[in-house]
Structure formats: structure tokens, C-alpha cells
Short mmCIF file of C-alpha atoms in Angstrom, two decimals:
data_model
loop_
_atom_site.label_atom_id
_atom_site.label_comp_id
_atom_site.label_asym_id
_atom_site.label_seq_id
_atom_site.Cartn_x
_atom_site.Cartn_y
_atom_site.Cartn_z
CA MET A 5 0.17 0.17 0.16
CA LYS A 6 1.95 2.69 -1.35
CA PRO A 7 1.87 6.69 -1.48
CA SER A 8 -0.70 8.66 -3.63
CA TYR A 9 -1.81 12.90 -3.57
CA MET A 10 0.82 15.27 -3.47
CA LEU A 11 3.35 11.97 -2.16
CA LEU A 12 4.92 10.55 -4.39
CA SER A 13 6.39 7.09 -3.43
CA ALA A 14 8.15 4.94 -5.91
CA LEU A 15 8.02 4.59 -9.53
CA ALA A 16 6.03 0.86 -10.36
CA LEU A 17 4.75 -1.56 -12.76
CA SER A 18 3.74 -4.84 -13.25
CA MET A 19 1.23 -7.34 -14.55
CA ALA A 20 -0.27 -10.90 -14.96
CA SER A 21 -2.41 -13.31 -16.55
CA SER A 22 -5.77 -15.06 -16.30
CA ALA A 23 -9.10 -15.40 -16.12
CA VAL A 24 -10.63 -14.57 -18.32
CA MET A 25 -12.68 -10.55 -18.13
CA ALA A 26 -15.97 -9.73 -18.96
CA ASP A 27 -16.11 -5.99 -20.22
CA SER A 28 -14.02 -3.58 -18.56
CA ALA A 29 -16.90 -1.56 -16.49
CA SER A 30 -17.61 -5.02 -14.65
CA LEU A 31 -13.73 -5.43 -13.37
CA ALA A 32 -13.35 -4.20 -10.15
CA ASN A 33 -16.48 -6.13 -8.98
CA THR A 34 -16.03 -9.70 -9.89
CA THR A 35 -13.51 -11.25 -11.73
CA SER A 36 -10.43 -12.43 -10.13
CA LEU A 37 -7.77 -11.50 -12.48
CA PHE A 38 -4.68 -13.61 -11.68
CA ASN A 39 -3.17 -16.55 -11.31
CA ILE A 40 -0.04 -17.47 -9.06
CA SER A 41 3.50 -18.19 -11.06
CA PRO A 42 6.10 -15.67 -9.82
CA ALA A 43 9.01 -16.28 -12.19
CA ILE A 44 11.18 -16.21 -8.32
CA SER A 45 9.28 -17.70 -5.26
CA LEU A 46 7.53 -14.87 -2.82
CA PRO A 47 8.46 -15.49 0.52
CA ASN A 48 5.50 -14.90 1.66
CA VAL A 49 3.88 -17.93 0.34
CA SER A 50 3.63 -21.10 2.26
CA PRO A 51 2.21 -25.22 1.32
CA ALA A 52 0.52 -24.20 4.58
CA ASN A 53 -1.51 -21.60 3.64
CA SER A 54 -4.65 -22.15 2.30
CA ASP A 55 -4.54 -21.00 -1.63
CA LEU A 56 -6.47 -18.05 -0.68
CA VAL A 57 -3.91 -16.51 1.56
CA ASN A 58 -1.78 -17.01 -1.26
CA ARG A 59 -3.21 -15.59 -3.70
CA GLY A 60 -3.71 -12.64 -0.79
CA ALA A 61 0.30 -12.81 -0.45
CA TYR A 62 0.70 -12.57 -4.37
CA ILE A 63 -1.68 -9.50 -4.30
CA ALA A 64 -0.24 -8.04 -1.32
CA ARG A 65 3.41 -8.08 -3.65
CA THR A 66 1.30 -6.41 -6.31
CA ALA A 67 0.26 -3.40 -4.52
CA ASP A 68 4.13 -3.12 -3.57
CA CYS A 69 2.38 -2.20 0.39
CA MET A 70 6.16 -3.80 1.85
CA ALA A 71 7.68 -0.63 0.11
CA CYS A 72 5.41 1.63 2.35
CA HIS A 73 4.29 0.03 5.70
CA ARG A 74 8.34 -2.41 5.40
CA GLU A 75 8.73 -6.22 5.21
CA ASP A 76 7.16 -7.16 8.16
CA TYR A 77 3.94 -4.34 7.65
CA SER A 78 5.61 -2.57 10.97
CA GLY A 79 4.83 0.77 9.41
CA GLY A 80 6.55 3.88 10.40
CA VAL A 81 7.95 4.75 6.42
CA ALA A 82 8.13 8.80 5.96
CA ILE A 83 5.98 9.75 3.05
CA GLU A 84 7.56 12.68 2.14
CA THR A 85 5.14 15.61 0.79
CA PRO A 86 5.44 19.36 0.05
CA ILE A 87 3.15 19.49 3.64
CA GLY A 88 5.02 17.38 5.57
CA ASN A 89 6.52 14.00 6.31
CA ILE A 90 3.55 11.41 5.99
CA TYR A 91 4.59 7.65 8.44
CA SER A 92 2.81 4.59 7.72
CA THR A 93 1.03 2.22 9.59
CA ASN A 94 1.02 -1.23 11.59
CA ILE A 95 -0.91 -2.81 9.21
CA THR A 96 -0.18 -5.92 11.32
CA PRO A 97 -2.71 -8.34 12.70
CA SER A 98 -1.89 -6.50 16.39
CA THR A 99 -5.23 -5.43 18.15
CA ARG A 100 -3.43 -2.75 19.77
CA TYR A 101 -1.22 -1.21 17.03
CA GLY A 102 -2.07 -2.87 13.99
CA ILE A 103 -5.58 -3.30 11.91
CA GLY A 104 -6.40 -6.79 13.80
CA ASN A 105 -9.91 -5.48 14.83
CA TYR A 106 -10.23 -4.65 11.38
CA THR A 107 -13.28 -6.63 9.38
CA GLU A 108 -13.12 -7.54 6.33
CA THR A 109 -15.36 -4.49 5.16
CA ASP A 110 -13.58 -1.93 6.98
CA PHE A 111 -10.54 -3.16 5.18
CA LYS A 112 -12.66 -2.48 2.02
CA LYS A 113 -13.33 0.84 2.91
CA ALA A 114 -9.63 1.77 3.61
CA LEU A 115 -9.08 0.23 0.40
CA LYS A 116 -11.76 1.49 -1.77
CA LYS A 117 -12.37 4.73 0.12
CA GLY A 118 -9.58 5.67 2.33
CA ARG A 119 -12.15 5.24 5.42
CA ALA A 120 -10.42 3.63 8.46
CA PRO A 121 -13.37 2.55 11.82
CA ALA A 122 -12.35 6.09 12.90
CA HIS A 123 -10.70 8.63 10.78
CA GLN A 124 -10.17 9.41 7.45
CA LEU A 125 -7.26 8.33 5.66
CA TYR A 126 -4.79 10.54 3.72
CA PRO A 127 -3.91 9.66 0.37
CA ALA A 128 -0.57 8.35 0.75
CA MET A 129 -2.22 5.42 1.07
CA PRO A 130 -3.15 4.85 -2.71
CA TYR A 131 -6.94 4.12 -2.50
CA PRO A 132 -7.76 6.30 -5.63
CA SER A 133 -6.23 3.65 -7.25
CA TYR A 134 -7.00 1.04 -4.86
CA HIS A 135 -10.42 1.98 -5.84
CA GLY A 136 -10.37 0.22 -8.97
CA MET A 137 -9.53 -3.46 -7.12
CA ALA A 138 -11.62 -6.36 -7.61
CA ASP A 139 -13.89 -7.24 -4.16
CA VAL A 140 -11.72 -10.94 -4.61
CA ASP A 141 -8.63 -9.83 -4.31
CA ILE A 142 -9.45 -7.69 -1.28
CA SER A 143 -11.05 -10.76 0.34
CA ALA A 144 -7.76 -12.40 -0.46
CA LEU A 145 -5.74 -9.90 0.61
CA PHE A 146 -7.35 -9.52 4.03
CA ALA A 147 -7.55 -13.23 4.78
CA TYR A 148 -3.48 -13.01 4.21
CA PHE A 149 -3.11 -9.99 6.55
CA GLN A 150 -4.53 -12.50 9.24
CA THR A 151 -1.60 -14.27 8.91
CA VAL A 152 0.81 -12.16 9.29
CA PRO A 153 2.46 -11.86 12.65
CA PRO A 154 1.84 -9.22 14.50
CA VAL A 155 4.21 -6.56 15.37
CA GLU A 156 2.82 -5.14 18.73
CA GLU A 157 4.21 -2.07 18.78
CA PRO A 158 3.88 1.61 17.02
CA PRO A 159 5.57 3.24 14.85
CA GLU A 160 8.97 5.04 15.81
CA ASN A 161 6.58 8.82 13.89
CA THR A 162 3.51 9.44 13.84
CA THR A 163 2.49 11.89 10.97
CA LYS A 164 1.29 15.49 12.28
CA LEU A 165 0.59 17.95 9.84
CA PRO A 166 -0.02 21.54 10.75
CA PHE A 167 -3.42 23.24 10.45
CA PRO A 168 -5.63 23.11 9.17
CA LEU A 169 -4.29 19.71 7.23
CA ASN A 170 -4.17 18.00 10.17
CA ILE A 171 -8.41 17.85 10.06
CA ARG A 172 -9.02 14.16 7.95
CA THR A 173 -12.52 14.96 7.52
CA LEU A 174 -11.25 17.43 4.46
CA MET A 175 -9.69 14.31 2.15
CA LEU A 176 -14.29 14.16 2.22
CA ALA A 177 -14.47 16.26 -0.29
CA TRP A 178 -11.16 15.84 -1.58
CA ASN A 179 -12.31 12.58 -2.85
CA VAL A 180 -15.71 13.50 -4.37
CA ILE A 181 -12.88 15.37 -6.86
CA ASN A 182 -10.51 12.58 -7.28
CA VAL A 183 -11.57 8.76 -6.48
CA PRO A 184 -10.92 6.89 -8.24
CA SER A 185 -8.13 7.81 -10.37
CA THR A 186 -8.34 6.30 -13.57
CA GLU A 187 -11.05 5.30 -15.54
CA ASN A 188 -10.89 1.86 -17.28
CA ARG A 189 -11.11 2.30 -21.43
CA ALA A 190 -13.22 0.23 -24.00
CA GLY A 191 -11.40 -1.75 -27.05
CA LEU A 192 -8.15 -3.19 -25.13
CA THR A 193 -7.66 -6.66 -25.12
CA GLN A 194 -7.73 -9.73 -21.80
CA THR A 195 -4.04 -8.57 -21.82
CA GLN A 196 -4.36 -5.51 -21.68
CA GLN A 197 -7.19 -5.34 -19.57
CA ARG A 198 -5.24 -7.25 -17.30
CA GLY A 199 -2.45 -5.02 -17.62
CA GLU A 200 -4.70 -1.46 -16.68
CA TYR A 201 -6.19 -3.24 -13.98
CA LEU A 202 -2.20 -4.04 -12.40
CA VAL A 203 -0.69 -0.83 -14.04
CA ASN A 204 -3.81 1.63 -13.12
CA ASN A 205 -4.84 0.16 -9.09
CA LEU A 206 -2.72 -2.88 -8.27
CA GLU A 207 0.78 -1.22 -8.73
CA HIS A 208 -0.48 2.28 -8.95
CA CYS A 209 2.39 3.64 -11.33
CA GLY A 210 -0.02 6.36 -11.87
CA THR A 211 0.92 7.67 -7.87
CA CYS A 212 4.35 8.89 -9.03
CA HIS A 213 4.60 8.51 -12.89
CA THR A 214 1.41 11.20 -12.99
CA PRO A 215 1.80 14.54 -12.47
CA ARG A 216 -0.57 16.84 -9.75
CA ASN A 217 -3.39 19.37 -10.57
CA LEU A 218 -4.13 22.12 -8.86
CA THR A 219 -6.11 19.91 -5.74
CA GLN A 220 -2.79 17.74 -5.84
CA GLY A 221 -4.53 14.83 -7.38
CA LEU A 222 -3.68 12.73 -10.81
CA ASP A 223 -4.00 14.69 -13.93
CA LYS A 224 -5.60 12.52 -15.83
CA ASP A 225 -4.52 14.99 -19.42
CA LYS A 226 -0.96 13.54 -18.14
CA TYR A 227 -1.54 10.64 -16.89
CA LEU A 228 2.21 8.57 -16.98
CA SER A 229 3.82 10.99 -18.29
CA GLY A 230 5.95 12.19 -15.46
CA ALA A 231 6.54 13.97 -12.37
CA PRO A 232 8.44 14.67 -9.31
CA LEU A 233 9.14 12.74 -6.90
CA GLY A 234 10.56 14.49 -3.49
CA LYS A 235 14.46 14.49 -4.24
CA TRP A 236 13.52 12.39 -7.79
CA TYR A 237 12.24 12.63 -10.77
CA ALA A 238 9.40 9.35 -12.59
CA PRO A 239 9.90 9.79 -15.47
CA ASN A 240 7.99 10.04 -18.70
CA ILE A 241 6.66 5.94 -19.21
CA THR A 242 4.35 6.57 -22.24
CA PRO A 243 5.12 4.87 -25.56
CA ASP A 244 6.25 8.66 -26.75
CA ASN A 245 9.55 7.59 -28.47
CA ASP A 246 11.78 10.05 -27.59
CA SER A 247 10.57 11.60 -23.66
CA GLY A 248 8.68 8.21 -23.20
CA ILE A 249 9.64 4.57 -23.53
CA GLY A 250 8.73 4.56 -26.65
CA ARG A 251 11.80 2.93 -28.39
CA TRP A 252 11.56 0.02 -25.34
CA SER A 253 10.00 -3.19 -26.88
CA GLU A 254 7.48 -5.43 -24.21
CA SER A 255 10.32 -7.63 -23.95
CA ASP A 256 11.82 -4.86 -22.73
CA ILE A 257 9.50 -3.80 -20.16
CA VAL A 258 9.44 -6.83 -18.67
CA THR A 259 13.13 -7.27 -18.29
CA TYR A 260 13.61 -4.02 -16.94
CA LEU A 261 10.66 -4.68 -14.70
CA ARG A 262 11.77 -8.30 -12.87
CA THR A 263 15.58 -7.42 -12.91
CA GLY A 264 15.68 -2.93 -12.93
CA MET A 265 17.72 -3.28 -15.50
CA LEU A 266 18.79 -2.72 -19.16
CA ASP A 267 22.28 -2.80 -20.74
CA LYS A 268 23.15 0.45 -21.48
CA ARG A 269 19.59 1.84 -21.33
CA SER A 270 17.96 2.04 -18.29
CA TYR A 271 19.10 1.05 -14.20
CA ALA A 272 16.37 1.75 -11.77
CA GLY A 273 17.49 3.55 -8.50
CA GLY A 274 15.48 4.37 -5.29
CA PRO A 275 11.95 4.48 -5.45
CA MET A 276 11.59 2.41 -9.04
CA ALA A 277 14.72 0.18 -7.33
CA GLU A 278 11.96 -0.22 -3.71
CA ALA A 279 9.79 -1.16 -6.81
CA VAL A 280 11.36 -3.83 -8.80
CA ALA A 281 13.54 -5.24 -5.24
CA HIS A 282 9.32 -5.15 -3.32
CA SER A 283 7.25 -6.00 -6.12
CA THR A 284 7.42 -6.80 -9.64
CA ARG A 285 10.35 -8.85 -9.37
CA TYR A 286 7.74 -11.23 -8.25
CA LEU A 287 5.25 -11.24 -10.39
CA SER A 288 4.42 -13.95 -13.08
CA ASP A 289 5.14 -13.38 -16.42
CA SER A 290 2.32 -13.12 -17.83
CA ASP A 291 1.52 -10.51 -15.82
CA LEU A 292 4.76 -8.55 -16.56
CA ILE A 293 3.59 -9.10 -20.22
CA ALA A 294 0.33 -7.73 -19.30
CA MET A 295 1.70 -4.59 -17.62
CA ALA A 296 4.09 -4.31 -20.55
CA ALA A 297 1.02 -5.35 -23.06
CA TYR A 298 -0.63 -2.15 -22.08
CA LEU A 299 1.96 0.43 -21.09
CA LYS A 300 2.53 -0.08 -25.14
CA VAL A 301 -1.20 1.63 -25.70
CA VAL A 302 -1.62 4.34 -23.15
CA PRO A 303 -2.48 7.68 -24.85
CA ILE A 304 1.19 9.11 -26.14
CA ILE A 305 2.18 12.02 -24.57
CA LYS A 306 4.91 13.93 -25.47
CA THR A 307 7.23 15.67 -22.51
CA ASP A 308 10.31 18.57 -22.58
CA ASP A 309 12.27 15.93 -20.28
CA TYR A 310 13.30 14.02 -23.61
CA VAL A 311 16.24 11.69 -23.97
CA ILE A 312 18.87 12.38 -26.41
CA PRO A 313 19.69 9.50 -29.21
CA VAL A 314 22.78 7.75 -27.89
CA ASP A 315 25.77 7.67 -30.00
CA THR A 316 27.54 4.71 -29.75
CA SER A 317 30.18 5.89 -31.70
CA ARG A 318 30.76 7.74 -28.85
CA LEU A 319 30.41 5.47 -25.82
CA PRO A 320 33.77 4.07 -24.60
CA SER A 321 34.94 0.61 -24.82
CA PRO A 322 35.65 -1.66 -22.01
CA VAL A 323 39.32 -1.25 -21.40
CA SER A 324 39.81 -5.78 -21.33
CA HIS A 325 37.09 -8.60 -21.35
CA SER A 326 37.77 -9.36 -17.75
CA ILE A 327 38.18 -5.84 -15.99
CA THR A 328 34.32 -5.92 -15.50
CA TYR A 329 34.85 -8.67 -13.21
CA ASP A 330 38.37 -8.35 -12.51
CA LEU A 331 38.81 -6.44 -8.48
CA ILE A 332 42.27 -6.40 -9.13
CA GLU A 333 42.53 -5.54 -12.14
CA GLN A 334 40.27 -2.58 -12.14
CA LYS A 335 41.96 -1.65 -8.81
CA ASP A 336 45.42 -1.36 -10.34
CA TYR A 337 43.28 0.56 -13.70
CA LEU A 338 42.16 2.70 -11.22
CA ALA A 339 45.69 3.70 -9.22
CA GLN A 340 47.01 3.94 -12.68
CA ALA A 341 44.37 6.14 -13.94
CA LYS A 342 44.38 8.66 -11.24
CA THR A 343 48.04 8.65 -11.42
CA SER A 344 47.85 9.98 -14.83
CA THR A 345 45.32 12.17 -14.27
CA ASN A 346 46.84 13.87 -11.80
CA ALA A 347 50.67 14.44 -13.80
CA HIS A 348 48.08 15.63 -17.13
CA SER A 349 46.39 18.90 -14.57
CA ASN A 350 49.37 19.46 -12.10
CA ASN A 351 47.66 17.69 -9.44
CA ASP A 352 43.71 19.23 -10.09
CA GLN A 353 41.96 17.29 -8.03
CA ASN A 354 38.75 19.92 -9.18
CA SER A 355 38.95 18.46 -12.57
CA PRO A 356 36.43 16.98 -14.01
CA LYS A 357 38.02 13.40 -14.43
CA ALA A 358 39.93 13.98 -11.12
CA LEU A 359 36.73 14.26 -9.01
CA TYR A 360 34.67 10.99 -11.04
CA LEU A 361 37.97 8.94 -10.37
CA ALA A 362 37.86 9.94 -6.75
CA ALA A 363 34.24 9.90 -6.24
CA CYS A 364 33.25 7.33 -8.66
CA GLY A 365 35.68 5.55 -10.25
CA SER A 366 35.99 2.73 -7.62
CA CYS A 367 32.23 1.11 -8.36
CA HIS A 368 31.44 2.02 -11.74
CA GLY A 369 34.89 1.52 -13.43
CA VAL A 370 37.17 4.08 -14.90
CA ASP A 371 35.25 2.42 -18.28
CA GLY A 372 31.77 3.05 -16.43
CA TYR A 373 31.30 -0.47 -17.27
CA ALA A 374 31.13 -1.46 -13.67
CA GLN A 375 31.88 -4.52 -12.18
CA PRO A 376 28.19 -6.06 -13.15
CA ASP A 377 28.65 -8.98 -11.59
CA ALA A 378 28.86 -7.73 -7.83
CA ARG A 379 26.13 -5.62 -9.36
CA TYR A 380 28.07 -2.07 -9.37
CA ALA A 381 25.87 -0.80 -11.43
CA SER A 382 26.67 0.03 -15.46
CA ILE A 383 26.44 3.87 -16.08
CA VAL A 384 27.80 3.71 -20.06
CA GLY A 385 24.61 5.01 -22.34
CA LEU A 386 21.86 5.16 -19.46
CA SER A 387 18.83 6.82 -20.58
CA SER A 388 19.03 9.12 -17.04
CA ILE A 389 22.13 10.65 -17.99
CA ARG A 390 21.06 11.64 -21.37
CA ARG A 391 18.29 13.60 -20.13
CA VAL A 392 17.87 16.73 -21.42
CA LYS A 393 17.46 17.50 -17.78
CA PRO A 394 19.97 16.42 -16.24
CA ASP A 395 17.97 16.17 -12.49
CA ALA A 396 17.83 12.86 -11.82
CA LEU A 397 21.27 12.04 -11.97
CA ILE A 398 22.27 15.39 -10.11
CA ASN A 399 20.29 14.24 -7.49
CA VAL A 400 21.38 10.34 -7.78
CA ILE A 401 25.33 12.12 -7.35
CA ALA A 402 23.93 14.54 -4.27
CA TYR A 403 21.83 11.66 -2.43
CA GLY A 404 22.66 7.75 -3.54
CA ALA A 405 20.61 5.51 -4.74
CA LYS A 406 19.66 1.63 -3.84
CA GLY A 407 19.56 -0.83 -6.31
CA ALA A 408 17.39 -2.62 -7.01
CA LEU A 409 17.87 -6.27 -5.56
CA ASN A 410 18.94 -6.59 -2.40
CA THR A 411 21.92 -7.88 -3.15
CA ALA A 412 23.49 -4.77 -4.83
CA PRO A 413 25.25 -2.29 -2.74
CA LYS A 414 23.62 0.94 -1.93
CA MET A 415 25.06 3.96 -3.73
CA PRO A 416 26.38 6.86 -0.83
CA GLY A 417 25.40 10.74 -1.48
CA PHE A 418 27.70 13.30 -1.79
CA SER A 419 25.91 16.27 -0.95
CA LYS A 420 28.10 16.57 1.61
CA GLU A 421 31.16 16.13 0.52
CA LEU A 422 31.32 17.85 -2.78
CA SER A 423 29.82 21.44 -3.71
CA HIS A 424 27.21 22.41 -6.17
CA ALA A 425 30.49 23.00 -8.55
CA GLN A 426 31.75 19.24 -7.74
CA ILE A 427 28.41 17.92 -8.36
CA ALA A 428 28.11 20.05 -11.54
CA SER A 429 31.33 19.13 -12.75
CA ILE A 430 30.93 14.91 -12.46
CA THR A 431 27.67 16.18 -13.77
CA ASN A 432 28.94 17.32 -17.71
CA TYR A 433 31.65 14.93 -17.37
CA VAL A 434 29.17 11.81 -17.10
CA ARG A 435 26.09 12.74 -19.52
CA VAL A 436 29.90 13.58 -22.27
CA THR A 437 31.90 10.33 -21.84
CA PHE A 438 29.70 7.95 -20.62
CA GLY A 439 26.01 9.36 -21.98
CA GLY A 440 28.00 10.25 -25.45
CA LEU A 441 26.61 13.19 -25.64
CA GLN A 442 28.67 15.45 -27.34
CA SER A 443 28.55 18.84 -24.12
CA SER A 444 27.16 19.56 -21.19
CA ASP A 445 26.89 22.59 -19.39
CA VAL A 446 25.17 22.08 -16.48
CA SER A 447 26.39 24.85 -13.54
CA ALA A 448 26.59 25.33 -9.77
CA ALA A 449 23.61 26.93 -10.24
CA ASP A 450 21.93 24.64 -11.76
CA VAL A 451 22.71 22.01 -9.27
CA LYS A 452 21.93 24.22 -5.96
CA ARG A 453 18.19 24.94 -8.39
CA ILE A 454 17.72 21.42 -8.64
CA LEU A 455 18.87 20.33 -5.34
CA LYS A 456 16.42 22.93 -3.44
#
């Protein structure tokens, strides 16, 4: 159960299989749309549980509940918003601190209407998207949460918004305008309908990838066209060739959702990495295929933050065939590069290459190809460094990033170690050297503006 509203959270996508769907109008309340055949075994599925409970465990993954409520559902995760942090709650079956006293009707109202038994929820819990959940899926999810080990303590932090935003009943008026956040389309194939259900409702991709209107609900005219996300930016994922993912094949989309990466194109970080780690990598192939099929037919929206086409002739080649997995070779080559760079720049530690080698080279490599076997990300050709707007790259340098898989090392942030001018220098070096751009003129003022 993930953020929505004037809050943003991770990016996500997913999809799946099964059941014949009647017309889209009957989707929300009749058919259970999924089968459980994920390519990666679900850690919360057990043969000791009933089929209903195991179905609910899968739905918890497709709804990405863990990204905001933690793997144990104890809550306490801060969701950054323009009006302050909203903290997720304990949703274990604890009767004192969680949802142990909820009936299934209570649970359904919380998911579809944002209404807890005692108060109105903030749309950080994405009920505007969950509003379209099928009743049978809600029943399975409720059954699953009855089996979760209760956490008998409250989250460390609770939501404390300033007046008048602390008056939760104001959400009733907001709901009239902004719920549901999407509508079902006519003319889709069964696979695309399944993908629509996953993208729009369970995975609530629009929560992060759609700009907000004046009331901070989703701007439906700009659905999935990209939006700011706290320290991140959720990119355009409509099928526009230049600013979106129109050049990605359906297979590319599936691969990205399964692994969090596409060679020389994209690497999931920040909220999207969380979505892959907690949710999409566990989905069945049929669900991922359905999501990909739907994303290829959503309305195309072109934005000004387009990706500059990659010039492969300008991209560096690996220093050797072995350096991407030979740690000693990589270490020795980095030392040589630092010595050579210092000699040519009269020991100017603020030269673009010297800054890159000092801050980034030990992980991403002198040549940018890193060590993929050790989960250090190759940055050669990534679309995030070829965008007209350098915001995403600057934020990663400043604040770091967590990889999509638990085994991936976390990239540290350098906002406290590097000045705005130094971050700008590294940004320009990376965009030209590893993005293949002819030039990049990011300034210290640009970095200051973006990080602000």
C-alpha cells in the first residue's frame, strides 16, 4: 500500500495473467484477475497456508504494500510530501497497534474509500488507485493479513500535519474530485485489460509517474507522463519515442520490471528500485507481459524532458574483456588512471575526471562499465544521463541510490562531501564520457536549484 496524492513514492509497474475478463465495467467487482506463477518464489507464500491466503500474499506483492509498510508491515516509513512527512501505519493484525480489529468490510473501505473505522486516511495510502480493486482480490488480501505475525508496537513516528491539513475530514471533499484516479478504457484485449488493472490499480504506477492537478490529485490528461518525486523524478512512461519508453519493446519492459535494469539504457534507482525489489520482480511472467502490453497502448504524451538519442560511436569501450569482473585489474587500472590524470592536470583535484575517479571510479570503473557480477551498475549509455534535464543524475550523485535487488550495494550520496560546482563538474563529465553527448553545460547554479 503505497503513496499517492501530493506525495509520491516509488515507481512501479507489473502485470499478469488469467481469468477471462468480461467488459471492463465489471472488472472491479467480479473477476479475480490473476494466477500465481511468479518467476521468483514469493517469500510470504507457504504450502501450509490456504490457496486464498497465498493468493493474498501475491496480491500484497502486486500492490507493493512492503515499500511503504516494510517487509513486516510494521509501518513507520516516512513519505515525503510538500506539506510534511506522512508516516505509514502498522498494518499487522495487532489489535492494539495494527488492523487486528478490522472486519473485511472495514478493510475494503480503507482500500477503496480511504476510510478507516475511526478516521479518514490521507491519500498517501493510494486508495484513489486501489478504488478499482476487485472484491475477490480484497478478500484474499484480507485473509492474508490475518496470517501475518502481529507487531505489538506502534511505529516510531506518526503523522503530524499543520492546521488545517490535520483535519482529516477535509479528505472527503478531496475524494469527490479525485477518486477514482483512473477509468477503464474500451477496446483493449484481455491481456491489455489485465495490464490496465495492474498498472492503474494494484501497482498504482500513476501515483508516481503522473503530474498533479491543482487539488493534488492525478492530472488525468497527463497520465503517466512523468512527475517530480521528492528528491527524484518519475519519468514519462507513455509510449512516446523521445521522452517516454516508446523505443522499448514489450520484452524490454518485462526485463526491466523483473531485474531493474536494461543494458546501456536504464537502471532502476530510488523509488523505482524499491518497486522492483518489493514487487515487480516477484510477479508472474504473464502479469509482467500484461503490464508491458498495456503500457504500449496508453495515450502517447510528449514532454520537454526528452532523452537525447545515444551515439554509440561516442560511448567508451571496456578497457579489457576481464575488467568488469576482475577486481584486482579494476583496482590497478583505477590507480593508474588517477596517477595519469593528476600528472596531466598538475594535481588539480577539481578537474572533472579527477573528481569522477575519486568519487565514482572505485564502483563504476574508469570506463563506466563497473562490475555487474558484483551488482555495481554500469552507467554507460543510461537514458537517465542522456535526458535534456540533468535532474535525475544530479539527485543520484547528491543523495545516492539503492539498487533493485537486496544483494546490490547501496550507492552513497555526496551532497555533504562535494560542492555544487563539483557535482556539476561530475555531472558534465558523466554525460559526455558515458552518455555520449557532444557537450553538457550544467552549472553550480543548476545544481543548487535542482537540489533545493
